[in-house]
Amino acid sequence: MTICRMVYNLFMRRWRYILVFCSCLFIFAGAFAQRDRDRVEQLRVSFISKRLDLTNAEYEKFWPVYNEYNDKVKAVRRNLRQSYRKKAENMTDADAEELYQLDMQSKQAELDLHKQYSQRIKEIIGTKKLVRLRLAEEQFKREMINSIQQDKGD
Amino acid sequence: MAANTNIFSKALAMASALFLTVGPLAAQTAYDSLKISLPKHYFQTVIIADFFAKPAKKLPDTIDPVGRHLKNYAFRQMNLSFYTPLLTQNSYGADSTIIRNSHLLLTGNYTVLKPVFRGLPEQHTLTKIGIGLRYIYNTGKKGVWFADVAPFITRDITFESKGYLRLSSTLVYSHNVSDRFNWRLGITKSFYWGNRYYLPFIGIRIGRLDKVNLSIQIPRSITLNIPVSSKCIISAYTCPQGGLYSFSNKDSLYYNKNDKVFHFTQYQVNTGLRVDVRTGWFNFYIATGISTRNNITFYSEAANNRLRAHLPYNKYFFSENSPASLFLNFGLVLKFGKARAFYNNKNMYDVMDLNNTIGDNSGNTQIPLIKKQRKEDQNLRSIQDLVDYNDF
């Protein structure tokens, strides 16, 4: 009973501050919700984990390499997208040529990264599981697109 | 014929070697020519603001004049701390399938502590300010090494006492038997139990860090973590909280008035429930429970043998345990900057957890929790890194 009374007294004395603090927390929490892309990335990782069925030894080596590959590919795509966005309006001929070159370079870099990391991943998990990984990536993409299309249809 | 075969096999070997060397080099060239900068570090810069309070409790009846003078004891503390990555280095194993990395972090903290004694005419505000370095090495196999050095200065700012420099440090080896089981062994010089103690560090964890897990980290904490969603974790925990501070002798609590400052240690064992809410870069937690073994002790510097400069103080002029009380603890955890991805990388999860367990408990906000698919996550913008127009 004494403890309850103490808590009650503490909250009664400070209830305004506590109320303001809690309100601020929830407003901030809503305003700065986790970015969509991070959330999808978490979903994708969990989707692929379930499909691959890796052994402990494979699991330990695979994820650091696969994360590194994803970081690089995403950075290449983001870089290209941002460049398009920057130069989309009032594009000069020089800008267009620059964008064309960047597009070619990006596609080449993606392909090279794909080859380089596929080789490394193949050494870790074997060809069969590597193919299963690519299928899982495609399947995830498909499911996301279908789900969004259905959503728009609704 | 044999000679021809020999030449052919040599040529084949050279061609293979050339292919293997040129392949990765070509990949490097195409990617490098884009001059894309990836995030350098795995750690984000994190700022933590922590507030802790417990209500006044009467000090037990005693014949001690100091205890009679102090009357009762309440406790409030605010702690601001941060860590930021200074250096991250990745290296590869011989077969390029193992990624090792080392991390150097700069840490800092500023604590304002207010022990409230009703019997004193003016309350003391004690501070602790420190800056330190933390080094974590992930071997890429099973082990992670952790070293932390954190010098700090304590002062009684109400009476402008002289600063007192101290040092806390920790060295731990952490072994990930699997993602579900981990053990740790090390040594720590810590003030968590009030006095200056050199303690062995022994820890085990059962369960994945991104799922339900039980973590026993002696002498730091025992915690049962239950993620209820990808944004919320509920934990039941018990942990010591304490420190050693400089306390001005302005009130003549110590009979020898030549001693301008003495040492004040406090510790308590907090047992309770904590809710961590993660929303991205802005996170917060609220915890409450019972605080037991609320000990306060006053040590005179002069009375303790100077030859025992590195050992715990053993001569005190006042020591008392106040009765158990409730406590309230809440905090904000702000994360800044971009970091590299380390999904399902159990060693990196352990790196983050070591930093969290031995540093300020910010709630492991960088370890992603397993997420279930929900409608609100799905929109075209969120998958633009994954798809091409041909996919539609």
mmCIF file with all atom_site columns, C-alpha atoms in Angstrom, chain B residues 16-105:
data_model
loop_
_atom_site.group_PDB
_atom_site.id
_atom_site.type_symbol
_atom_site.label_atom_id
_atom_site.label_alt_id
_atom_site.label_comp_id
_atom_site.label_asym_id
_atom_site.label_entity_id
_atom_site.label_seq_id
_atom_site.pdbx_PDB_ins_code
_atom_site.Cartn_x
_atom_site.Cartn_y
_atom_site.Cartn_z
_atom_site.occupancy
_atom_site.B_iso_or_equiv
_atom_site.pdbx_formal_charge
_atom_site.auth_seq_id
_atom_site.auth_comp_id
_atom_site.auth_asym_id
_atom_site.auth_atom_id
_atom_site.pdbx_PDB_model_num
ATOM 1  C CA . SER B 1 16  ? 42.082 -19.733 -65.995 1.00 0.00 ? 16  SER B CA 1
ATOM 2  C CA . ALA B 1 17  ? 44.341 -17.673 -63.739 1.00 0.00 ? 17  ALA B CA 1
ATOM 3  C CA . LEU B 1 18  ? 44.007 -14.714 -66.106 1.00 0.00 ? 18  LEU B CA 1
ATOM 4  C CA . PHE B 1 19  ? 40.233 -15.117 -66.219 1.00 0.00 ? 19  PHE B CA 1
ATOM 5  C CA . LEU B 1 20  ? 39.969 -15.328 -62.447 1.00 0.00 ? 20  LEU B CA 1
ATOM 6  C CA . THR B 1 21  ? 42.153 -12.233 -62.003 1.00 0.00 ? 21  THR B CA 1
ATOM 7  C CA . VAL B 1 22  ? 40.695 -10.140 -64.785 1.00 0.00 ? 22  VAL B CA 1
ATOM 8  C CA . GLY B 1 23  ? 37.061 -10.952 -63.919 1.00 0.00 ? 23  GLY B CA 1
ATOM 9  C CA . PRO B 1 24  ? 37.044 -9.289  -60.497 1.00 0.00 ? 24  PRO B CA 1
ATOM 10 C CA . LEU B 1 25  ? 39.284 -6.481  -61.765 1.00 0.00 ? 25  LEU B CA 1
ATOM 11 C CA . ALA B 1 26  ? 36.823 -5.685  -64.547 1.00 0.00 ? 26  ALA B CA 1
ATOM 12 C CA . ALA B 1 27  ? 34.003 -5.643  -61.998 1.00 0.00 ? 27  ALA B CA 1
ATOM 13 C CA . GLN B 1 28  ? 36.021 -3.305  -59.835 1.00 0.00 ? 28  GLN B CA 1
ATOM 14 C CA . THR B 1 29  ? 36.602 -0.964  -62.766 1.00 0.00 ? 29  THR B CA 1
ATOM 15 C CA . ALA B 1 30  ? 32.950 -0.671  -63.816 1.00 0.00 ? 30  ALA B CA 1
ATOM 16 C CA . TYR B 1 31  ? 31.740 -0.145  -60.273 1.00 0.00 ? 31  TYR B CA 1
ATOM 17 C CA . ASP B 1 32  ? 34.614 2.101   -59.244 1.00 0.00 ? 32  ASP B CA 1
ATOM 18 C CA . SER B 1 33  ? 34.230 4.321   -62.299 1.00 0.00 ? 33  SER B CA 1
ATOM 19 C CA . LEU B 1 34  ? 30.845 5.384   -60.947 1.00 0.00 ? 34  LEU B CA 1
ATOM 20 C CA . LYS B 1 35  ? 32.573 6.716   -57.812 1.00 0.00 ? 35  LYS B CA 1
ATOM 21 C CA . ILE B 1 36  ? 29.662 5.768   -55.590 1.00 0.00 ? 36  ILE B CA 1
ATOM 22 C CA . SER B 1 37  ? 30.300 6.223   -51.913 1.00 0.00 ? 37  SER B CA 1
ATOM 23 C CA . LEU B 1 38  ? 28.759 3.559   -49.716 1.00 0.00 ? 38  LEU B CA 1
ATOM 24 C CA . PRO B 1 39  ? 28.271 4.226   -46.015 1.00 0.00 ? 39  PRO B CA 1
ATOM 25 C CA . LYS B 1 40  ? 31.644 3.648   -44.330 1.00 0.00 ? 40  LYS B CA 1
ATOM 26 C CA . HIS B 1 41  ? 30.400 2.390   -40.996 1.00 0.00 ? 41  HIS B CA 1
ATOM 27 C CA . TYR B 1 42  ? 28.071 -0.233  -39.614 1.00 0.00 ? 42  TYR B CA 1
ATOM 28 C CA . PHE B 1 43  ? 27.381 1.897   -36.554 1.00 0.00 ? 43  PHE B CA 1
ATOM 29 C CA . GLN B 1 44  ? 25.219 4.969   -36.691 1.00 0.00 ? 44  GLN B CA 1
ATOM 30 C CA . THR B 1 45  ? 25.842 7.934   -34.440 1.00 0.00 ? 45  THR B CA 1
ATOM 31 C CA . VAL B 1 46  ? 23.550 7.485   -31.461 1.00 0.00 ? 46  VAL B CA 1
ATOM 32 C CA . ILE B 1 47  ? 22.570 9.981   -28.776 1.00 0.00 ? 47  ILE B CA 1
ATOM 33 C CA . ILE B 1 48  ? 20.848 8.716   -25.654 1.00 0.00 ? 48  ILE B CA 1
ATOM 34 C CA . ALA B 1 49  ? 19.080 10.830  -23.050 1.00 0.00 ? 49  ALA B CA 1
ATOM 35 C CA . ASP B 1 50  ? 18.172 8.826   -19.962 1.00 0.00 ? 50  ASP B CA 1
ATOM 36 C CA . PHE B 1 51  ? 16.166 9.961   -16.949 1.00 0.00 ? 51  PHE B CA 1
ATOM 37 C CA . PHE B 1 52  ? 15.870 7.989   -13.733 1.00 0.00 ? 52  PHE B CA 1
ATOM 38 C CA . ALA B 1 53  ? 14.038 8.794   -10.503 1.00 0.00 ? 53  ALA B CA 1
ATOM 39 C CA . LYS B 1 54  ? 12.965 7.101   -7.316  1.00 0.00 ? 54  LYS B CA 1
ATOM 40 C CA . PRO B 1 55  ? 10.990 8.635   -4.453  1.00 0.00 ? 55  PRO B CA 1
ATOM 41 C CA . ALA B 1 56  ? 12.267 9.582   -0.998  1.00 0.00 ? 56  ALA B CA 1
ATOM 42 C CA . LYS B 1 57  ? 12.734 6.853   1.570   1.00 0.00 ? 57  LYS B CA 1
ATOM 43 C CA . LYS B 1 58  ? 13.485 7.364   5.222   1.00 0.00 ? 58  LYS B CA 1
ATOM 44 C CA . LEU B 1 59  ? 16.913 6.114   6.156   1.00 0.00 ? 59  LEU B CA 1
ATOM 45 C CA . PRO B 1 60  ? 16.540 3.348   8.773   1.00 0.00 ? 60  PRO B CA 1
ATOM 46 C CA . ASP B 1 61  ? 16.729 4.425   12.396  1.00 0.00 ? 61  ASP B CA 1
ATOM 47 C CA . THR B 1 62  ? 20.319 4.529   13.383  1.00 0.00 ? 62  THR B CA 1
ATOM 48 C CA . ILE B 1 63  ? 22.492 5.810   16.123  1.00 0.00 ? 63  ILE B CA 1
ATOM 49 C CA . ASP B 1 64  ? 24.883 7.100   13.498  1.00 0.00 ? 64  ASP B CA 1
ATOM 50 C CA . PRO B 1 65  ? 24.948 10.911  13.647  1.00 0.00 ? 65  PRO B CA 1
ATOM 51 C CA . VAL B 1 66  ? 25.451 11.163  9.868   1.00 0.00 ? 66  VAL B CA 1
ATOM 52 C CA . GLY B 1 67  ? 22.329 9.062   9.220   1.00 0.00 ? 67  GLY B CA 1
ATOM 53 C CA . ARG B 1 68  ? 20.310 11.150  11.674  1.00 0.00 ? 68  ARG B CA 1
ATOM 54 C CA . HIS B 1 69  ? 21.544 14.296  9.980   1.00 0.00 ? 69  HIS B CA 1
ATOM 55 C CA . LEU B 1 70  ? 20.636 13.097  6.460   1.00 0.00 ? 70  LEU B CA 1
ATOM 56 C CA . LYS B 1 71  ? 17.127 11.860  7.482   1.00 0.00 ? 71  LYS B CA 1
ATOM 57 C CA . ASN B 1 72  ? 15.866 10.466  4.162   1.00 0.00 ? 72  ASN B CA 1
ATOM 58 C CA . TYR B 1 73  ? 17.107 9.718   0.674   1.00 0.00 ? 73  TYR B CA 1
ATOM 59 C CA . ALA B 1 74  ? 15.631 10.222  -2.796  1.00 0.00 ? 74  ALA B CA 1
ATOM 60 C CA . PHE B 1 75  ? 17.454 9.910   -6.065  1.00 0.00 ? 75  PHE B CA 1
ATOM 61 C CA . ARG B 1 76  ? 17.240 11.557  -9.471  1.00 0.00 ? 76  ARG B CA 1
ATOM 62 C CA . GLN B 1 77  ? 19.610 11.155  -12.358 1.00 0.00 ? 77  GLN B CA 1
ATOM 63 C CA . MET B 1 78  ? 19.901 12.414  -15.900 1.00 0.00 ? 78  MET B CA 1
ATOM 64 C CA . ASN B 1 79  ? 22.405 10.930  -18.275 1.00 0.00 ? 79  ASN B CA 1
ATOM 65 C CA . LEU B 1 80  ? 23.299 12.153  -21.740 1.00 0.00 ? 80  LEU B CA 1
ATOM 66 C CA . SER B 1 81  ? 25.550 9.893   -23.724 1.00 0.00 ? 81  SER B CA 1
ATOM 67 C CA . PHE B 1 82  ? 26.587 9.234   -27.267 1.00 0.00 ? 82  PHE B CA 1
ATOM 68 C CA . TYR B 1 83  ? 28.695 7.012   -29.449 1.00 0.00 ? 83  TYR B CA 1
ATOM 69 C CA . THR B 1 84  ? 29.891 7.663   -32.940 1.00 0.00 ? 84  THR B CA 1
ATOM 70 C CA . PRO B 1 85  ? 31.998 5.540   -35.302 1.00 0.00 ? 85  PRO B CA 1
ATOM 71 C CA . LEU B 1 86  ? 35.464 6.926   -36.000 1.00 0.00 ? 86  LEU B CA 1
ATOM 72 C CA . LEU B 1 87  ? 36.934 4.165   -38.095 1.00 0.00 ? 87  LEU B CA 1
ATOM 73 C CA . THR B 1 88  ? 35.652 0.984   -39.718 1.00 0.00 ? 88  THR B CA 1
ATOM 74 C CA . GLN B 1 89  ? 37.863 -1.426  -41.591 1.00 0.00 ? 89  GLN B CA 1
ATOM 75 C CA . ASN B 1 90  ? 36.750 -4.408  -43.621 1.00 0.00 ? 90  ASN B CA 1
ATOM 76 C CA . SER B 1 91  ? 39.058 -7.148  -44.731 1.00 0.00 ? 91  SER B CA 1
ATOM 77 C CA . TYR B 1 92  ? 38.538 -10.471 -46.448 1.00 0.00 ? 92  TYR B CA 1
ATOM 78 C CA . GLY B 1 93  ? 39.670 -13.982 -45.640 1.00 0.00 ? 93  GLY B CA 1
ATOM 79 C CA . ALA B 1 94  ? 41.966 -15.825 -48.055 1.00 0.00 ? 94  ALA B CA 1
ATOM 80 C CA . ASP B 1 95  ? 39.040 -17.307 -50.032 1.00 0.00 ? 95  ASP B CA 1
ATOM 81 C CA . SER B 1 96  ? 37.116 -13.983 -50.021 1.00 0.00 ? 96  SER B CA 1
ATOM 82 C CA . THR B 1 97  ? 34.089 -15.631 -48.413 1.00 0.00 ? 97  THR B CA 1
ATOM 83 C CA . ILE B 1 98  ? 34.830 -14.271 -44.911 1.00 0.00 ? 98  ILE B CA 1
ATOM 84 C CA . ILE B 1 99  ? 34.387 -10.605 -44.106 1.00 0.00 ? 99  ILE B CA 1
ATOM 85 C CA . ARG B 1 100 ? 36.221 -9.436  -41.003 1.00 0.00 ? 100 ARG B CA 1
ATOM 86 C CA . ASN B 1 101 ? 35.816 -5.954  -39.644 1.00 0.00 ? 101 ASN B CA 1
ATOM 87 C CA . SER B 1 102 ? 37.017 -3.705  -36.885 1.00 0.00 ? 102 SER B CA 1
ATOM 88 C CA . HIS B 1 103 ? 35.251 -0.693  -35.450 1.00 0.00 ? 103 HIS B CA 1
ATOM 89 C CA . LEU B 1 104 ? 36.614 2.201   -33.461 1.00 0.00 ? 104 LEU B CA 1
ATOM 90 C CA . LEU B 1 105 ? 33.994 4.272   -31.667 1.00 0.00 ? 105 LEU B CA 1
#
